[in-house]
Tab-separated table of N, CA and C and ligand atoms in Angstrom:
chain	number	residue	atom	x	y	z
Y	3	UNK	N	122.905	212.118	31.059
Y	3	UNK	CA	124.033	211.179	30.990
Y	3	UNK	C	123.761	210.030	31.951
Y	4	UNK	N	123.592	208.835	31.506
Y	4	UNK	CA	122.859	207.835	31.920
Y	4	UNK	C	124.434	206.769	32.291
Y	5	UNK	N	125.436	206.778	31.814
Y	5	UNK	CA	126.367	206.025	31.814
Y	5	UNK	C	126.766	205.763	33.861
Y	6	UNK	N	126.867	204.602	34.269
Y	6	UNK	CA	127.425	204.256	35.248
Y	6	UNK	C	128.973	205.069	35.882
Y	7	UNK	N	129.696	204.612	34.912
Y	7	UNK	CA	131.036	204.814	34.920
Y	7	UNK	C	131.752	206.373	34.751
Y	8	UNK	N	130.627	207.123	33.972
Y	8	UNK	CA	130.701	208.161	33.455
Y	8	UNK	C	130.593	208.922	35.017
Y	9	UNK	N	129.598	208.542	35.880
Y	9	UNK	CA	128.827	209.299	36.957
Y	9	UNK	C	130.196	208.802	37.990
Y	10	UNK	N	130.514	207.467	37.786
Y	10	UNK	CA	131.743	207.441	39.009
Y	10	UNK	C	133.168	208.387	38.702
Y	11	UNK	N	133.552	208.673	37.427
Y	11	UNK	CA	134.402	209.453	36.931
Y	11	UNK	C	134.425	210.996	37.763
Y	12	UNK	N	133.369	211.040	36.976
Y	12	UNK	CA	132.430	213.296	37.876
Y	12	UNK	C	132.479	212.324	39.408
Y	13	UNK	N	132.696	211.620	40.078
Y	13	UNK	CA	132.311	211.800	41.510
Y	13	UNK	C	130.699	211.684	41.876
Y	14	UNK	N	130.012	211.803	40.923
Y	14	UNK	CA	128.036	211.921	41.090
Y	14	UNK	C	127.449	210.350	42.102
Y	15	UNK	N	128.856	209.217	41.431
Y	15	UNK	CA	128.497	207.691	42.459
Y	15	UNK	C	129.550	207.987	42.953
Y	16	UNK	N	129.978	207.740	44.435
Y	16	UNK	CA	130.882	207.254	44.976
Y	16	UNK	C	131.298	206.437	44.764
Y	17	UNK	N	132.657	206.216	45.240
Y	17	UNK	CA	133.693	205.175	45.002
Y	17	UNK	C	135.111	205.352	45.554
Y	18	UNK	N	135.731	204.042	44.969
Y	18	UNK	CA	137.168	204.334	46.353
Y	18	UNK	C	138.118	204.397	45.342
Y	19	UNK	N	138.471	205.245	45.450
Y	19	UNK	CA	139.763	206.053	44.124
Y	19	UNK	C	141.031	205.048	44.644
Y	20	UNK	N	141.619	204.865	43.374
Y	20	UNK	CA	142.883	203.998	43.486
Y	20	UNK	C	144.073	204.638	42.891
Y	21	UNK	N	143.734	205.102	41.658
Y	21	UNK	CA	145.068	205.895	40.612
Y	21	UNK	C	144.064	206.864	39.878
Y	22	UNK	N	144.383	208.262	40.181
Y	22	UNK	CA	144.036	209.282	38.946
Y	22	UNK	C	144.718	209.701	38.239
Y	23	UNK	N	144.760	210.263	36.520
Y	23	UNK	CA	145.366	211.233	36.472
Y	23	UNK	C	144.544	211.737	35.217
Y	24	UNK	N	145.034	212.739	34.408
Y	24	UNK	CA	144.321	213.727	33.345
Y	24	UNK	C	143.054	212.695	32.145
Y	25	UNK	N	143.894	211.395	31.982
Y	25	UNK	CA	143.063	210.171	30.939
Y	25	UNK	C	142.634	209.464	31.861
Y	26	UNK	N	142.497	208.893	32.865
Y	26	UNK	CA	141.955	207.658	33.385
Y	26	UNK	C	141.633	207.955	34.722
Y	27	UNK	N	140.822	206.946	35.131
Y	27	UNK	CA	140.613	206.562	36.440
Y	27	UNK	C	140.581	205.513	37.362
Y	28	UNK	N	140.593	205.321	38.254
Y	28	UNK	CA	140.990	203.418	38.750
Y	28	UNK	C	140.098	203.791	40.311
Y	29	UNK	N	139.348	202.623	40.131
Y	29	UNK	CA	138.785	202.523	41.712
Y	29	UNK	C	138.256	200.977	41.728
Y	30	UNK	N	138.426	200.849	43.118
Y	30	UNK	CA	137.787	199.546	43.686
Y	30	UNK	C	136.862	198.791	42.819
Y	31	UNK	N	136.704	197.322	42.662
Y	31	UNK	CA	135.171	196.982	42.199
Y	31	UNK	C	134.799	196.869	43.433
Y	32	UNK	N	132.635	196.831	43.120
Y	32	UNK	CA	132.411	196.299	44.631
Y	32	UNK	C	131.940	195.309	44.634
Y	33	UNK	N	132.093	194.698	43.936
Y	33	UNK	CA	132.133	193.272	43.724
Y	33	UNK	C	133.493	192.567	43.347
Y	34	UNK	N	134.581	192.749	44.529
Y	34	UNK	CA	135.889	191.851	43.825
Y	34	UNK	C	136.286	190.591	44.249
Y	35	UNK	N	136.636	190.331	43.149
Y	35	UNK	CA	136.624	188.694	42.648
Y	35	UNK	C	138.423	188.251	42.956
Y	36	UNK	N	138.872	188.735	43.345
Y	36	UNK	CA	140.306	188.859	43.842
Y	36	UNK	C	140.994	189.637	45.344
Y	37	UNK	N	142.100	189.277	46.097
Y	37	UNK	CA	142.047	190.121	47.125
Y	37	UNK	C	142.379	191.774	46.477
Y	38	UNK	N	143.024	191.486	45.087
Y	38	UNK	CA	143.077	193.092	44.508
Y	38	UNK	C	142.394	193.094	43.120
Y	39	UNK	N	141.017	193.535	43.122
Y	39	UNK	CA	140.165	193.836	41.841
Y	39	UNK	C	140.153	195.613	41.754
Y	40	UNK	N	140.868	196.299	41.173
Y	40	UNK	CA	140.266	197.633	40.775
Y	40	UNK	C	140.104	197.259	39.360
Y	41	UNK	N	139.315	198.381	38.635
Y	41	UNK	CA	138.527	198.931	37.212
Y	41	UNK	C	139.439	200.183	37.268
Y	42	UNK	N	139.816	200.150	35.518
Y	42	UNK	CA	140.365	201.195	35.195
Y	42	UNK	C	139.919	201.916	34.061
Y	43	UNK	N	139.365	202.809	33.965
Y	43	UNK	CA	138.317	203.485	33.006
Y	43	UNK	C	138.741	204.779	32.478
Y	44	UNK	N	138.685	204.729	31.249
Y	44	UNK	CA	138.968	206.281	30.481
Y	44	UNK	C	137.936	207.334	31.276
Y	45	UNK	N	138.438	208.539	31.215
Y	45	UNK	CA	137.706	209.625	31.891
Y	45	UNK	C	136.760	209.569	30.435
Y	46	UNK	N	137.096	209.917	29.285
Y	46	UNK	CA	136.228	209.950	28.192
Y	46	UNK	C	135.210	208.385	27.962
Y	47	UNK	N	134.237	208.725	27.500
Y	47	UNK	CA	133.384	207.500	27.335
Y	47	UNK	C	133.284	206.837	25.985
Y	48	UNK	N	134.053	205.872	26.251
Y	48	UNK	CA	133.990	204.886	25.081
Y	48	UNK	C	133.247	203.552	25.520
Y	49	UNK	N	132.120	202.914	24.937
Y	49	UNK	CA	131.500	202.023	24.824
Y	49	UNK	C	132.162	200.996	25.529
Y	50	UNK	N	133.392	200.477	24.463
Y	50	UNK	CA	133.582	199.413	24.540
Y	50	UNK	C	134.715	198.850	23.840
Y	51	UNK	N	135.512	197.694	23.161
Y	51	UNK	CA	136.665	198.031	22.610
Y	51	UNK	C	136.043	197.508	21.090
Y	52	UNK	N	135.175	197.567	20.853
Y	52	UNK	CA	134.617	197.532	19.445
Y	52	UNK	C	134.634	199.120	19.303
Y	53	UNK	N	134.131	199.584	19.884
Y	53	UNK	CA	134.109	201.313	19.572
Y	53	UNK	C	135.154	201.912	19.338
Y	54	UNK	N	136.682	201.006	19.562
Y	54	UNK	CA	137.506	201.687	19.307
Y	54	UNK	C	138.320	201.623	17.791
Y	55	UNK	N	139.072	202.801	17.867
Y	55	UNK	CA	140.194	202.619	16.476
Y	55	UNK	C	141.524	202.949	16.355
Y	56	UNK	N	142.036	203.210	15.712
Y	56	UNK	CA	143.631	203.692	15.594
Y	56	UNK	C	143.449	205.288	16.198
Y	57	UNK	N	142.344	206.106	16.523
Y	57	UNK	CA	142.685	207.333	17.254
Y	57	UNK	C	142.272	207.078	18.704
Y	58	UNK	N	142.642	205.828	19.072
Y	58	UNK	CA	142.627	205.384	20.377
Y	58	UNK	C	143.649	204.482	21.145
Y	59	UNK	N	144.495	204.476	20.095
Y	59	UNK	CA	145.750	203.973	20.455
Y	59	UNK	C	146.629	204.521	21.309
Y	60	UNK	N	146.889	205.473	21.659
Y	60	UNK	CA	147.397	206.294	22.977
Y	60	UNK	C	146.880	206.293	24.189
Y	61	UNK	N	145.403	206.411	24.152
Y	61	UNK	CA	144.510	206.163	25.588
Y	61	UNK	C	145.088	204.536	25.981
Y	62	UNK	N	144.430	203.498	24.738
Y	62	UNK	CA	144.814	202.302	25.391
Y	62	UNK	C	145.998	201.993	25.854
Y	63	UNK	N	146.826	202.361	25.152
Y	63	UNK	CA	148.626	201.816	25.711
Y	63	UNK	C	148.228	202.609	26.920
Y	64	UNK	N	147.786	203.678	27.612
Y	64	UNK	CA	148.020	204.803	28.736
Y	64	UNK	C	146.831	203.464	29.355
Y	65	UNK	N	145.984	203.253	29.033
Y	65	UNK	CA	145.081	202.306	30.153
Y	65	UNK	C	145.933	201.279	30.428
Y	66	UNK	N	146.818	200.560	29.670
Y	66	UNK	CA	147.639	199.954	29.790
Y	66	UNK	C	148.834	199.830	31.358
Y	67	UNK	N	149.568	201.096	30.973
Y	67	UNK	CA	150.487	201.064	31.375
Y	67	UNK	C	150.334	201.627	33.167
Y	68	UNK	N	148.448	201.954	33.154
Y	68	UNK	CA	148.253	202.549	34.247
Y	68	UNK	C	147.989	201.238	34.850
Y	69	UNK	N	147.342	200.443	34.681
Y	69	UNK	CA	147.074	199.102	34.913
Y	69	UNK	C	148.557	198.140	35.713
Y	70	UNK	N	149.605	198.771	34.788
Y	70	UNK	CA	151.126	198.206	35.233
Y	70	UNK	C	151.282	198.930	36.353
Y	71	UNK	N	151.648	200.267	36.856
Y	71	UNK	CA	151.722	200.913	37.800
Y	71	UNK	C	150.995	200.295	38.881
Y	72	UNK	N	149.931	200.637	38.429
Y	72	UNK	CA	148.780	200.566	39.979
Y	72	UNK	C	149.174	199.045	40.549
Y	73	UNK	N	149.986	197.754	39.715
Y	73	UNK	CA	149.734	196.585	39.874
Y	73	UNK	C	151.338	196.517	40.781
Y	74	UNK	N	151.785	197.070	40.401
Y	74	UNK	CA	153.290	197.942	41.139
Y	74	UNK	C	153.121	198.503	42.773
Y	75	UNK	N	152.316	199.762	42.338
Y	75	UNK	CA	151.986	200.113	43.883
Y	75	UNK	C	151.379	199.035	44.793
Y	76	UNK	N	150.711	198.157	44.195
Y	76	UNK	CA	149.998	197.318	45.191
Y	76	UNK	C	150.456	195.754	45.693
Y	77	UNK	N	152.090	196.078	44.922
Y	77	UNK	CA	153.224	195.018	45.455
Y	77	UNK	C	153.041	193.727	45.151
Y	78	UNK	N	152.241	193.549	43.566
Y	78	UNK	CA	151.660	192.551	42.565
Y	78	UNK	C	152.611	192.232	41.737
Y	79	UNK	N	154.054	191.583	42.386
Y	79	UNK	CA	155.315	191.133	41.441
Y	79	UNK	C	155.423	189.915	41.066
Y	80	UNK	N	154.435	189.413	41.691
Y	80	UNK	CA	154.232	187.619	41.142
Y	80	UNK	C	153.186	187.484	40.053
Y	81	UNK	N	152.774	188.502	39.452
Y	81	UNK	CA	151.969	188.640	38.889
Y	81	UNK	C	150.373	189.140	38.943
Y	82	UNK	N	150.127	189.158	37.949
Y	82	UNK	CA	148.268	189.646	37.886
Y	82	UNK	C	147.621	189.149	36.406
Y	83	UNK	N	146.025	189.863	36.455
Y	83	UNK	CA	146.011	189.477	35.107
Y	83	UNK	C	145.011	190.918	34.867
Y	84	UNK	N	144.846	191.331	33.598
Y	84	UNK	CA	144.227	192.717	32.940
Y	84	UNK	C	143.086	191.777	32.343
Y	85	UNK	N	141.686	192.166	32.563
Y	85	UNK	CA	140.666	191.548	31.369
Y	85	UNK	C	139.890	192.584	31.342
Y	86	UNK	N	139.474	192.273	29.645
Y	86	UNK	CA	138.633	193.560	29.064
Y	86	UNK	C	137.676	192.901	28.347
Y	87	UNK	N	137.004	192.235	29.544
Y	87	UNK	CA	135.257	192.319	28.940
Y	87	UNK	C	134.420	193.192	27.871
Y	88	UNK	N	134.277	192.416	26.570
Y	88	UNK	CA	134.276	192.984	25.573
Y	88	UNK	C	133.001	192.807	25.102
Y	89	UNK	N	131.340	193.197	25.194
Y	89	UNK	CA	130.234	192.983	24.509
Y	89	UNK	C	129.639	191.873	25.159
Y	90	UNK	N	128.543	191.814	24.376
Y	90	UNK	CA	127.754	190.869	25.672
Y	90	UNK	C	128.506	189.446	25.497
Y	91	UNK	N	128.709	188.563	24.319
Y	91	UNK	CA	129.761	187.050	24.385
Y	91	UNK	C	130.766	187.688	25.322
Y	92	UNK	N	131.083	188.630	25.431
Y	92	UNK	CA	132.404	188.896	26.327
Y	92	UNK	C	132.441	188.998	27.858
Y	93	UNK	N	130.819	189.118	27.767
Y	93	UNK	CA	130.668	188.793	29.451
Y	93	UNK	C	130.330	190.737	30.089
Y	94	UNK	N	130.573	191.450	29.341
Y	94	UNK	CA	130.586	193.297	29.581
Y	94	UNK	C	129.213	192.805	29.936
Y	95	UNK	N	129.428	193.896	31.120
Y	95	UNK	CA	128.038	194.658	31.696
Y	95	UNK	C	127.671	196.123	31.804
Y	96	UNK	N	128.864	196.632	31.927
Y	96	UNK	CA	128.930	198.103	31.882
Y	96	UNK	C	129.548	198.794	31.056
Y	97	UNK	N	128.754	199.413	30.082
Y	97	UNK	CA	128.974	199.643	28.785
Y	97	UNK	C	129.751	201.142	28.782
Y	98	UNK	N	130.650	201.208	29.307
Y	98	UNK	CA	131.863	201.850	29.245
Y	98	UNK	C	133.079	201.138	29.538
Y	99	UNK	N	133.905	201.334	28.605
Y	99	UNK	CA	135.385	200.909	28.209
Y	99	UNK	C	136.080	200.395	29.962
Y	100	UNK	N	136.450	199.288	30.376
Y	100	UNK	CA	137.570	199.079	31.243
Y	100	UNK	C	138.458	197.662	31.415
Y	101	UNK	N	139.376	198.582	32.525
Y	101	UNK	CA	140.361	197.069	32.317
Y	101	UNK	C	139.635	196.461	33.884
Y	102	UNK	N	140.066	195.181	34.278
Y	102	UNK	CA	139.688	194.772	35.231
Y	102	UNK	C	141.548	194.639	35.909
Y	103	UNK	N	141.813	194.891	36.990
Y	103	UNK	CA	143.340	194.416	37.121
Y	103	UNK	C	142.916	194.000	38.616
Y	104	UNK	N	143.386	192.045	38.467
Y	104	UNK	CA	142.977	191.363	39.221
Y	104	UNK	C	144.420	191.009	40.034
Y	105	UNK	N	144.361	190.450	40.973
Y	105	UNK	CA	145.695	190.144	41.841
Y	105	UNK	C	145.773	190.024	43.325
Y	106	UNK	N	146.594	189.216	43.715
Y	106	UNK	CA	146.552	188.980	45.017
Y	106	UNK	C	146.656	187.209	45.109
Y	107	UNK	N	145.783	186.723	43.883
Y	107	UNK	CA	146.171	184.916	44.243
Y	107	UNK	C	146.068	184.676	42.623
Y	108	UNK	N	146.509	182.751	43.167
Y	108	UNK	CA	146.873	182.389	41.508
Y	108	UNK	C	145.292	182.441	41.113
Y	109	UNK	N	145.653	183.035	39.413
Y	109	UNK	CA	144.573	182.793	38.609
Y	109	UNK	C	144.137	181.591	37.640
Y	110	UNK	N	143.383	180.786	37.545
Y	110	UNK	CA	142.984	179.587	36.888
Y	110	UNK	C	142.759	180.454	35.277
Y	111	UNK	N	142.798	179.301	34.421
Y	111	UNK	CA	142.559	179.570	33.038
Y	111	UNK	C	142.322	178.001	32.310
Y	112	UNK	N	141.702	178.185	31.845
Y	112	UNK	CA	140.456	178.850	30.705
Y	112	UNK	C	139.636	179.733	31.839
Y	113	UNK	N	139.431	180.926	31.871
Y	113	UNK	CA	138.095	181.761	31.795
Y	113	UNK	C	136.720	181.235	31.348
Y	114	UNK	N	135.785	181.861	32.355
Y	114	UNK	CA	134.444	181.136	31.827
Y	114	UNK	C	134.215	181.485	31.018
S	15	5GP	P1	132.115	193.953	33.385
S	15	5GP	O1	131.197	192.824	33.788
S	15	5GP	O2	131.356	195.001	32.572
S	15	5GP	O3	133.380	193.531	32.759
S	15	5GP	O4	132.560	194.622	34.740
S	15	5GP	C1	131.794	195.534	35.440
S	15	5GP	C2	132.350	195.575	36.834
S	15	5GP	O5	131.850	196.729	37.470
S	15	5GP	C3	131.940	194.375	37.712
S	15	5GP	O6	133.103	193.704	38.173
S	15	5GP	C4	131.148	195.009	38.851
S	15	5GP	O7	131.384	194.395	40.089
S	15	5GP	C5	131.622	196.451	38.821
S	15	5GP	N1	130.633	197.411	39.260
S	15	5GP	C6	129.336	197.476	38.878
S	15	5GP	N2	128.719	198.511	39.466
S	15	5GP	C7	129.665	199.123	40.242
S	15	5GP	C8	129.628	200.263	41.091
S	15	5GP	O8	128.612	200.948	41.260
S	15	5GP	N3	130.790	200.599	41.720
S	15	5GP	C9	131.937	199.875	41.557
S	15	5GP	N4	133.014	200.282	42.240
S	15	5GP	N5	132.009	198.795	40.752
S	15	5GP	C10	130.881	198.427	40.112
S	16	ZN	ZN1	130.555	206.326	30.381
């Protein structure tokens, strides 16, 4: 099992745990691009959101709504933003499924 994300899930890479529970996981990036960047990743390994379908509609709303929480605990009421780097045009590097939940200052848009 060669997957990055997969190995931070099992604990095999370290990392700085943010929100667990039975579907997901959330830890630090170490590279963050915000004063609050965690990754929020299915415990199961899905590619990417091309890989997904209608029997993945429960995980995502749950990646979702974990994304809302964690953005809660970390006293992010002025807002944030969720991005899901999607394939290589999408900018993905790590080819397991996540959200990015950014926060802490204003965010500019258009995205590169
Ligand atoms: P992507 O570019 O695929 O949307 O996002 C991948 C993210 O994973 C990047 O923001 C990058 O900083 C982060 N990342 C890559 N390797 C590691 C690692 O070993 N540990 C942690 N915590 N984050 C990582
Ligand atoms: Zn994986």
């Amino acid at each position: 099992m060669s997957c990055l994300f997969c190995k931070i899930v099992e604990g095999a890479i370290p990392s700085t745990p943010v929100y667990q529970d039975p579907l997901c996981y959330a830890f630090a990036d170490i590279h963050p691009q915000a004063p609050v960047h965690v990754l929020v990743v299915p415990r199961e390994h899905i590619a990417s959101m091309i890989e997904t379908d209608q029997s993945d509609q429960a995980l995502l709303g749950h990646l979702l709504l974990a994304a809302a929480e964690i953005a809660r605990n970390k006293g992010l009421g002025d807002g944030y933003r969720i991005v899901v780097n999607t394939g290589n045009d999408g900018g993905q590097t790590v080819d397991h499924l996540h959200l990015h939940l950014l926060g802490g200052r204003a965010m500019t848009w258009p995205p590169g």
